Amino acid sequence: MGPTDGEARPGRYDYCPWEFWSRSDEEERAAQLAHQAALVRRFEADGGTAEFGDRVFVSPWAGVHTDSLRLGDRSYIGAHAVVTDEVVMGRNCTLNPFSTARGKVMMGDGVRVGAHTSLLGFNHGFAPAEPVHRQPLVSKGIVLGDDVWIGSHAVVVDGVTIGDHCVVGAGAVVTKDLPAWSVAAGSPARRLRDRRDTAPAGPGAPSASGSPAGGLDTRLERFARRAREQAGEVLERCRADGSWADRPGAAPTVRAVCDAVEIADLLLGGPPPGEDRDAMVERLRSLQDPETGLVPEFGRPAPSLDDHVAMYHVLCAGYALELLGSHFAHPVRAVTELPAERLVERLDGLPWRTEAWRSGNWVDGVATALHFASPTASPQTEALFGWLLTRADPRHGLWGAPDAKEGWRQPVNGFYRTSRGSFAQFGLPVPYPERTVDTVLTHSLDPAWFGPDRGTACDVLDVIHPLWLCARSTGHRAGEGRDWARGQLERVLTRWQDGAGFSFALEPGERPDRLAGLQGTEMWLAVTWLLADHLGAGEALGYRPRGVHRPEPARTGLG
């Protein structure tokens, strides 16, 4: 079996240790137990500890030199594995041949570590003041949850926690935490999907997550195909008097025109069927007030910065023009010619504590106008970001505060609108991502706004976009956010109305927000992408928002 019984090289059980307790004879078992006893004596003599559960196997050809080692029942270490420092393995764990576990490594139950894999629970610095070999060692440790499979030739670096039920592909380099149920691969490792999103075992069988039959990718592909096939019909029902209305019988609006452009671009890759691209461009450009640069509603007088509808039109009209290959005819002078000190006064005067959504809407319009105006930094952009960075509350990451009537709804809504136009659009990290995640997740559990059949397009967007955005810079509570996204996605995928699209509220009824229209369709298509992408499945939809809800920054930084 190994050097303890006189063999010159490792035997079958050293390379296939899972076979030992089912195929070994009494002499081989006695030799293995004697080897374990010898390890315990050696560790104790060196001031360390070793504990072995029932039916454990440790190859005598493994380099086991730990300060403390604990193996739970039915765990094993294969030949040529290197195990040092502090290693704890739960029940039914494996370190296969040629694997490495060094530093502080903690495994739950049922962990499988493939051959030639390295769990490196230590690190050292590389500051230029000292040679590398003199740098101090540090060890945050590695934690592997229950039911984890690490493929061969993978590397897990110090400080990483891999949640329960994860699968890490062969050759991956895991540098960041992975939430429970992740399937990850690559270098650096990227979460690809949720392990529960697998195809059913047979026709009509439920998926592993208990969702309707079909893996998530398959269901997303099916949904997107259905939406594309019906896009022309969904749009045509909202054509009104040479323009566009949100739904049949409603008055034409600027937003409806822009929503039609967004939906057509997303699902059909061009302008709405029956529309001439150049004519749409000229019409949208002509809506802009040349003095202020703002876009009023049809039939309304010239707007000001206090007109919240016109402030939203900066976004929807500006991005609709981009999707059509054009841009505003004039700069938004109401913003670009506003002195920086006056901008700060306006920011201070916004009703953040009582109407955070409207405050965020104003910031979104201002930031987008500044983005459209110039590719370089301006006094206004510097003043805006300076104000936002210094006014964000470090206790909860948002601007504004909760109230007794709506809880966190207004601040979370305001955070989405504020961060969309500023930090997300300019490619900058939000100030307090972990605290933001905490607050947004608290709000996501409020039954007044969310539940089995509750959550409007705005309310769901106001949660998923901050979670999605913060996940770009932190893995804080990522599993909880993905679980919430999964629940919302299950609801959305069943609420498409054939030939009509989505209603804003998704709930049945005759109220305007429960009738399918362009706004609900445009928003839920984008929300569906965000929910799916947060679960690692966005590509299955075959579309990617390019307008108001584009995931990529419209620019990078303030310069």
XYZ file of C-alpha atoms in Angstrom:
559
model
C 0.000 0.000 0.000
C 2.883 2.388 0.581
C 6.250 2.826 2.291
C 4.897 1.520 5.631
C 4.376 -1.967 4.241
C 7.515 -2.187 2.167
C 6.163 -1.431 -1.292
C 8.468 0.612 -3.536
C 5.662 2.635 -5.103
C 2.052 3.579 -4.412
C -0.594 0.972 -4.984
C -4.129 0.991 -6.342
C -5.756 2.382 -3.191
C -3.344 5.310 -3.050
C -4.643 6.458 -6.422
C -8.201 5.159 -5.991
C -8.722 5.699 -2.248
C -12.525 5.568 -2.547
C -12.173 1.814 -3.136
C -10.193 1.065 0.015
C -12.853 0.217 2.600
C -14.950 -1.801 0.153
C -12.132 -3.875 -1.407
C -9.220 -4.023 1.064
C -8.423 -7.091 3.138
C -7.862 -7.245 6.901
C -4.094 -6.856 6.599
C -4.407 -3.741 4.447
C -6.981 -2.228 6.801
C -4.763 -2.906 9.815
C -1.854 -1.230 8.038
C -3.991 1.852 7.257
C -5.150 2.182 10.863
C -1.546 1.800 12.021
C -0.540 4.599 9.638
C -3.223 6.874 11.085
C -2.088 6.074 14.633
C 1.478 6.911 13.650
C 0.342 10.255 12.267
C -1.451 11.055 15.537
C 1.690 10.234 17.562
C 3.904 12.298 15.262
C 1.586 15.308 15.402
C 1.319 15.139 19.191
C 5.115 14.921 19.506
C 5.369 18.088 17.427
C 2.702 19.880 19.506
C -0.065 19.429 16.942
C -3.282 17.439 16.775
C -4.837 14.895 14.436
C -8.333 13.408 14.534
C -9.635 10.704 12.219
C -13.243 9.554 11.912
C -14.554 6.143 10.962
C -13.450 4.512 7.661
C -10.957 7.255 6.834
C -8.108 6.669 4.395
C -4.843 8.633 4.266
C -2.329 7.495 1.683
C 1.141 6.933 3.173
C 2.382 8.553 -0.030
C 0.676 11.853 0.814
C 2.740 14.662 2.320
C 0.756 15.331 5.507
C 2.567 17.863 7.719
C -0.141 19.877 9.435
C -0.282 21.639 12.779
C -3.837 20.368 13.104
C -5.786 17.937 10.966
C -9.304 16.570 11.287
C -10.984 14.158 8.897
C -14.638 13.256 9.327
C -16.108 9.815 8.673
C -15.425 8.295 5.239
C -13.035 11.022 4.123
C -9.721 10.358 2.397
C -6.452 11.867 1.166
C -4.902 10.402 -1.974
C -1.302 9.790 -2.961
C 1.054 12.746 -3.451
C -1.405 15.203 -1.953
C 0.299 17.961 0.049
C -1.502 18.902 3.265
C 0.004 21.446 5.662
C -0.908 23.962 8.387
C -4.571 23.743 9.543
C -6.958 21.536 7.597
C -10.433 20.392 8.605
C -12.399 18.001 6.414
C -15.987 17.057 7.246
C -17.673 13.755 6.462
C -17.372 12.207 2.978
C -14.659 14.626 1.828
C -11.861 13.894 -0.604
C -8.461 15.295 -1.442
C -7.627 13.395 -4.602
C -4.093 12.471 -5.741
C -1.686 15.357 -6.332
C -4.008 17.921 -4.730
C -2.798 20.552 -2.272
C -4.399 22.005 0.854
C -2.219 24.543 2.637
C -2.843 27.292 5.160
C -6.237 27.395 6.889
C -8.644 25.228 4.935
C -12.101 24.388 6.288
C -14.360 21.946 4.430
C -17.952 21.070 5.194
C -19.455 17.671 4.453
C -19.424 16.026 1.048
C -16.612 18.099 -0.490
C -14.837 16.650 -3.525
C -11.468 18.153 -4.482
C -10.164 16.973 -7.847
C -6.653 15.805 -8.683
C -3.939 18.451 -9.085
C -6.152 21.092 -7.449
C -4.639 23.632 -5.045
C -6.424 25.126 -2.036
C -4.015 27.876 -0.997
C -5.198 29.261 2.315
C -2.259 31.601 2.778
C -0.517 34.437 0.984
C 2.369 36.832 1.381
C 2.992 40.379 0.325
C 5.026 41.654 -2.588
C 5.744 45.263 -1.625
C 8.799 46.611 -3.463
C 10.624 47.537 -0.260
C 11.544 43.898 0.499
C 12.413 40.837 -1.573
C 9.471 38.477 -1.967
C 11.091 35.774 0.165
C 11.190 38.189 3.125
C 7.567 39.267 2.895
C 5.355 38.276 5.857
C 2.880 35.421 5.460
C -0.816 36.020 6.055
C -3.718 33.568 6.151
C -7.358 34.548 5.941
C -8.260 30.951 5.180
C -10.473 29.137 2.702
C -13.967 27.889 3.539
C -15.749 25.295 1.428
C -19.385 24.644 2.281
C -21.282 21.361 2.154
C -21.732 19.418 -1.077
C -19.013 21.198 -3.074
C -17.164 19.800 -6.076
C -13.871 21.404 -7.127
C -12.735 20.140 -10.534
C -9.206 18.974 -11.324
C -6.402 21.503 -11.776
C -8.445 24.276 -10.146
C -6.904 26.852 -7.806
C -8.707 28.460 -4.873
C -6.820 31.390 -3.333
C -6.685 32.666 0.226
C -9.712 34.452 1.643
C -12.288 32.742 -0.598
C -15.523 31.225 0.679
C -17.338 28.809 -1.617
C -20.950 28.320 -0.584
C -22.917 25.110 -0.196
C -23.706 23.001 -3.287
C -21.243 24.791 -5.596
C -19.482 23.230 -8.585
C -16.170 24.712 -9.790
C -15.002 23.688 -13.253
C -11.663 22.076 -14.032
C -8.800 24.549 -14.322
C -10.706 27.427 -12.737
C -8.944 30.049 -10.623
C -11.300 31.125 -7.857
C -10.373 34.564 -6.534
C -13.739 35.726 -5.129
C -16.489 34.236 -2.986
C -19.119 32.104 -4.694
C -22.686 32.031 -3.355
C -24.491 28.768 -2.699
C -25.538 26.697 -5.737
C -23.083 28.424 -8.087
C -21.620 26.740 -11.139
C -18.383 28.601 -11.904
C -15.480 28.251 -14.326
C -12.691 30.236 -15.937
C -9.647 32.236 -14.907
C -10.563 34.203 -12.926
C -13.586 32.058 -12.171
C -16.944 33.517 -13.167
C -20.318 32.360 -11.936
C -22.068 30.849 -14.939
C -25.431 29.851 -13.527
C -27.293 28.361 -10.591
C -26.770 24.627 -10.194
C -30.496 24.124 -9.670
C -31.191 25.375 -13.190
C -30.845 22.003 -14.872
C -33.062 20.336 -17.431
C -35.602 17.865 -16.023
C -34.859 14.126 -15.974
C -37.679 13.294 -18.379
C -40.695 14.668 -20.223
C -42.989 16.564 -17.894
C -40.651 16.300 -14.904
C -40.173 19.360 -12.682
C -36.768 21.021 -12.614
C -34.415 20.615 -9.671
C -35.568 23.947 -8.309
C -39.214 22.927 -8.364
C -39.961 25.379 -11.179
C -41.955 24.452 -14.289
C -40.387 21.863 -16.572
C -37.295 22.990 -18.462
C -34.020 24.469 -17.317
C -33.861 28.218 -16.815
C -31.830 28.780 -19.984
C -34.398 26.845 -22.011
C -37.301 28.750 -20.500
C -35.613 32.098 -21.107
C -34.905 31.179 -24.717
C -38.537 30.120 -25.164
C -39.813 33.353 -23.613
C -37.567 35.566 -25.758
C -38.547 33.708 -28.928
C -42.220 34.192 -28.093
C -41.686 37.913 -27.463
C -39.818 38.364 -30.768
C -42.482 36.535 -32.745
C -45.178 38.802 -31.295
C -43.226 42.076 -31.186
C -44.847 43.480 -34.325
C -48.331 42.764 -33.016
C -47.505 44.172 -29.560
C -46.285 47.405 -31.139
C -48.991 47.788 -33.761
C -51.817 47.778 -31.202
C -50.319 50.927 -29.662
C -49.955 52.977 -32.826
C -52.194 56.050 -32.450
C -52.943 58.955 -34.803
C -49.569 58.844 -36.501
C -47.790 58.517 -33.162
C -47.700 56.062 -30.271
C -49.776 55.573 -27.125
C -48.967 53.376 -24.177
C -52.009 51.153 -24.857
C -55.111 51.215 -27.076
C -57.389 54.116 -26.190
C -54.727 56.101 -24.310
C -53.439 59.494 -25.457
C -50.170 59.633 -27.441
C -47.111 60.513 -25.353
C -43.419 61.163 -25.909
C -42.555 58.237 -23.667
C -44.702 55.876 -25.746
C -42.732 56.840 -28.876
C -39.483 56.120 -27.037
C -40.782 52.858 -25.552
C -41.750 51.703 -29.050
C -38.211 52.444 -30.260
C -36.692 50.564 -27.289
C -38.915 47.486 -27.727
C -38.292 47.312 -31.464
C -34.542 47.673 -31.033
C -34.461 45.024 -28.292
C -36.561 42.382 -30.019
C -36.299 43.223 -33.729
C -32.960 45.018 -34.029
C -34.323 48.132 -35.722
C -37.016 50.831 -35.666
C -40.658 49.871 -35.124
C -42.158 48.103 -38.160
C -43.820 50.548 -40.513
C -41.775 53.507 -39.267
C -39.132 55.286 -41.299
C -35.952 55.662 -39.247
C -35.085 59.126 -40.577
C -38.631 60.394 -40.052
C -38.624 59.184 -36.454
C -35.284 60.863 -35.847
C -36.505 64.188 -37.211
C -39.681 64.013 -35.159
C -37.852 63.285 -31.891
C -35.255 65.985 -32.550
C -37.995 68.521 -33.316
C -39.622 67.936 -29.913
C -36.699 69.513 -28.080
C -37.151 73.073 -26.824
C -34.168 74.935 -28.343
C -33.844 77.331 -25.408
C -33.692 74.824 -22.550
C -32.881 71.657 -24.490
C -35.635 69.867 -22.551
C -38.397 67.853 -24.213
C -41.955 68.777 -23.152
C -44.924 66.437 -23.311
C -47.076 66.738 -26.428
C -49.154 69.930 -26.232
C -47.360 71.218 -23.117
C -45.529 74.582 -22.886
C -41.765 74.902 -22.770
C -40.531 72.965 -19.712
C -38.145 73.807 -16.894
C -35.928 71.826 -14.551
C -38.917 71.496 -12.223
C -40.883 69.468 -14.788
C -40.267 65.839 -13.742
C -41.790 64.469 -16.992
C -39.446 66.594 -19.098
C -36.508 65.444 -16.939
C -37.359 61.831 -17.737
C -37.604 62.708 -21.428
C -33.898 63.610 -21.317
C -33.309 59.900 -20.812
C -35.934 58.248 -22.975
C -35.748 60.641 -25.932
C -31.966 60.919 -25.806
C -31.467 57.166 -25.766
C -34.177 56.566 -28.385
C -32.273 58.889 -30.695
C -29.057 56.965 -30.013
C -30.804 53.686 -30.847
C -31.907 55.269 -34.129
C -28.342 56.382 -34.844
C -28.737 60.061 -33.971
C -28.660 62.500 -31.049
C -30.330 65.616 -29.664
C -30.324 68.671 -31.917
C -29.346 70.920 -28.977
C -27.511 70.521 -25.694
C -29.748 70.431 -22.626
C -28.859 74.011 -21.768
C -31.017 74.070 -18.656
C -28.373 71.723 -17.212
C -25.160 72.502 -19.084
C -25.460 76.248 -18.428
C -26.441 75.833 -14.792
C -23.504 77.098 -12.667
C -21.923 74.419 -10.472
C -22.736 76.295 -7.274
C -26.359 76.636 -8.359
C -26.449 72.911 -9.137
C -25.322 72.159 -5.584
C -28.043 74.464 -4.225
C -30.632 72.604 -6.292
C -29.352 69.257 -5.011
C -29.536 70.487 -1.414
C -33.089 71.670 -1.994
C -34.473 68.410 -3.387
C -37.031 66.600 -1.180
C -34.803 63.614 -0.443
C -36.573 62.727 2.833
C -40.111 62.839 1.487
C -39.836 62.281 -2.276
C -36.569 60.464 -2.900
C -37.896 59.021 -6.173
C -38.571 62.472 -7.632
C -35.193 63.665 -6.336
C -33.482 60.711 -7.998
C -35.409 61.364 -11.211
C -34.027 64.907 -11.243
C -30.451 63.690 -10.707
C -30.907 61.058 -13.436
C -31.985 63.713 -15.921
C -29.173 66.074 -14.962
C -26.478 63.395 -15.112
C -27.726 62.127 -18.470
C -27.792 65.647 -19.904
C -24.183 66.089 -18.775
C -23.262 62.761 -20.341
C -24.808 63.767 -23.671
C -23.181 67.209 -23.563
C -19.482 66.452 -23.427
C -17.023 63.537 -23.316
C -14.848 65.439 -20.847
C -15.346 66.429 -17.247
C -17.118 69.691 -16.523
C -17.556 71.767 -13.357
C -21.126 70.468 -13.219
C -20.164 66.784 -13.324
C -17.519 67.299 -10.662
C -19.991 69.173 -8.476
C -22.657 66.505 -8.977
C -20.438 63.562 -8.084
C -18.851 65.462 -5.219
C -22.299 66.087 -3.767
C -23.421 62.479 -4.236
C -20.275 61.017 -2.683
C -20.422 63.237 0.379
C -24.183 63.019 0.953
C -24.650 59.246 0.686
C -25.444 57.913 4.154
C -22.732 55.422 5.237
C -25.238 53.658 7.499
C -27.452 52.471 4.655
C -25.709 53.607 1.460
C -28.625 55.671 0.122
C -29.781 59.259 -0.112
C -32.919 59.982 1.878
C -34.491 58.057 4.769
C -37.365 55.606 5.339
C -40.758 56.724 6.595
C -43.666 55.124 8.416
C -45.898 55.085 5.334
C -43.712 53.470 2.678
C -40.722 52.149 4.610
C -37.616 52.031 2.412
C -39.513 52.311 -0.860
C -38.803 55.979 -1.610
C -35.069 55.869 -0.719
C -34.550 52.640 -2.698
C -36.460 54.041 -5.666
C -34.436 57.244 -5.424
C -31.189 55.285 -5.210
C -31.934 53.436 -8.428
C -32.750 56.594 -10.375
C -29.799 58.491 -8.897
C -27.214 55.737 -9.404
C -28.493 54.790 -12.884
C -27.814 58.223 -14.318
C -24.641 58.897 -12.361
C -22.480 56.031 -11.113
C -23.792 53.330 -13.471
C -23.875 55.563 -16.556
C -20.404 56.960 -15.878
C -18.888 53.572 -14.972
C -18.052 54.494 -11.369
C -18.578 52.393 -8.204
C -21.307 53.441 -5.784
C -20.034 54.755 -2.422
C -21.182 52.024 0.026
C -22.080 48.875 -1.940
C -22.333 46.498 1.042
C -24.615 48.802 3.019
C -26.660 49.442 -0.114
C -27.154 45.697 -0.582
C -28.243 45.347 3.061
C -30.833 48.100 2.701
C -32.155 47.006 -0.675
C -32.545 43.399 0.514
C -34.432 44.641 3.588
C -36.795 46.532 1.299
C -37.170 43.529 -1.030
C -38.794 41.572 1.817
C -41.423 44.222 2.579
C -44.811 42.533 1.927
C -46.407 45.914 1.243
C -44.541 46.049 -2.070
C -43.421 42.501 -2.795
C -45.065 39.127 -2.461
C -46.270 36.109 -4.445
C -48.196 38.374 -6.821
C -46.994 41.831 -5.959
C -44.261 44.033 -7.365
C -44.641 46.565 -10.162
C -42.090 47.036 -12.916
C -40.686 50.090 -11.116
C -40.526 48.413 -7.714
C -38.760 45.309 -9.036
C -36.398 47.390 -11.180
C -35.563 49.573 -8.183
C -34.336 46.451 -6.345
C -32.685 44.364 -9.045
C -30.663 47.156 -10.644
C -28.904 48.144 -7.369
C -28.284 44.461 -6.537
C -26.955 43.848 -10.045
C -24.854 47.027 -9.972
C -23.363 46.383 -6.515
C -22.523 42.801 -7.496
C -20.008 44.272 -9.946
C -17.871 45.331 -6.959
C -18.877 43.094 -4.027
C -20.154 39.580 -3.396
C -21.875 40.693 -0.201
C -25.043 38.596 0.399
C -25.031 37.641 -3.264
C -26.881 34.396 -2.641
C -29.819 36.172 -1.022
C -30.032 38.606 -3.898
C -30.031 35.799 -6.425
C -32.714 33.904 -4.531
C -34.902 37.030 -4.652
C -34.166 37.491 -8.355
C -35.103 33.886 -9.018
C -38.496 34.320 -7.364
C -39.262 37.446 -9.380
C -38.127 35.832 -12.615
C -40.425 32.855 -12.053
C -43.331 35.307 -11.835
C -42.358 37.418 -14.854
C -41.916 34.474 -17.205
C -45.558 33.476 -16.734
C -47.106 36.953 -17.207
C -46.524 37.762 -20.867
C -49.880 38.413 -22.569
C -49.966 37.094 -26.105
C -50.163 39.876 -28.653
C -50.106 42.566 -25.972
C -46.897 42.219 -23.909
C -46.634 43.054 -20.223
C -48.745 45.161 -17.899
C -46.910 47.465 -15.533
C -48.196 45.683 -12.407
C -48.437 42.106 -13.768
C -51.621 41.652 -11.735
C -55.003 40.955 -13.383
C -57.599 43.722 -13.416
C -58.904 46.706 -15.346
C -56.856 49.449 -13.725
C -54.550 51.178 -16.233
C -51.411 49.746 -14.591
C -52.844 46.222 -15.006
C -53.421 46.564 -18.745
C -50.656 45.522 -21.126
C -48.894 48.441 -22.757
C -45.611 49.775 -24.072
C -44.275 51.019 -20.736
C -44.862 47.715 -18.964
C -43.444 45.762 -21.901
C -40.345 47.915 -22.275
C -39.588 47.864 -18.552
C -40.254 44.169 -17.914
C -38.142 43.121 -20.904
C -35.223 45.030 -19.379
C -36.008 43.799 -15.851
C -36.138 40.218 -17.129
C -32.645 40.638 -18.539
C -31.334 42.075 -15.259
C -32.925 39.285 -13.205
C -31.581 36.627 -15.561
C -28.114 38.151 -15.762
C -27.956 38.363 -11.957
C -28.482 34.589 -12.057
C -25.769 34.165 -14.695
C -28.300 33.396 -17.451
C -28.738 36.705 -19.298
C -27.222 35.424 -22.539
C -30.011 32.853 -22.901
C -32.443 35.659 -23.780
C -30.542 36.548 -26.924
C -31.089 40.250 -26.327
C -29.318 42.892 -24.284
C -30.761 46.338 -23.417
C -29.047 49.188 -25.246
C -31.122 52.191 -24.209
C -32.188 53.521 -20.820
C -31.499 50.158 -19.163
C -28.204 49.378 -20.870
C -25.932 47.330 -18.555
C -22.676 48.773 -19.884
C -21.650 52.281 -18.819
C -22.417 54.869 -21.443
C -18.969 56.270 -20.683
C -16.063 55.477 -18.375
C -15.290 57.991 -15.649
C -15.560 61.750 -15.649
C -12.819 62.381 -18.176
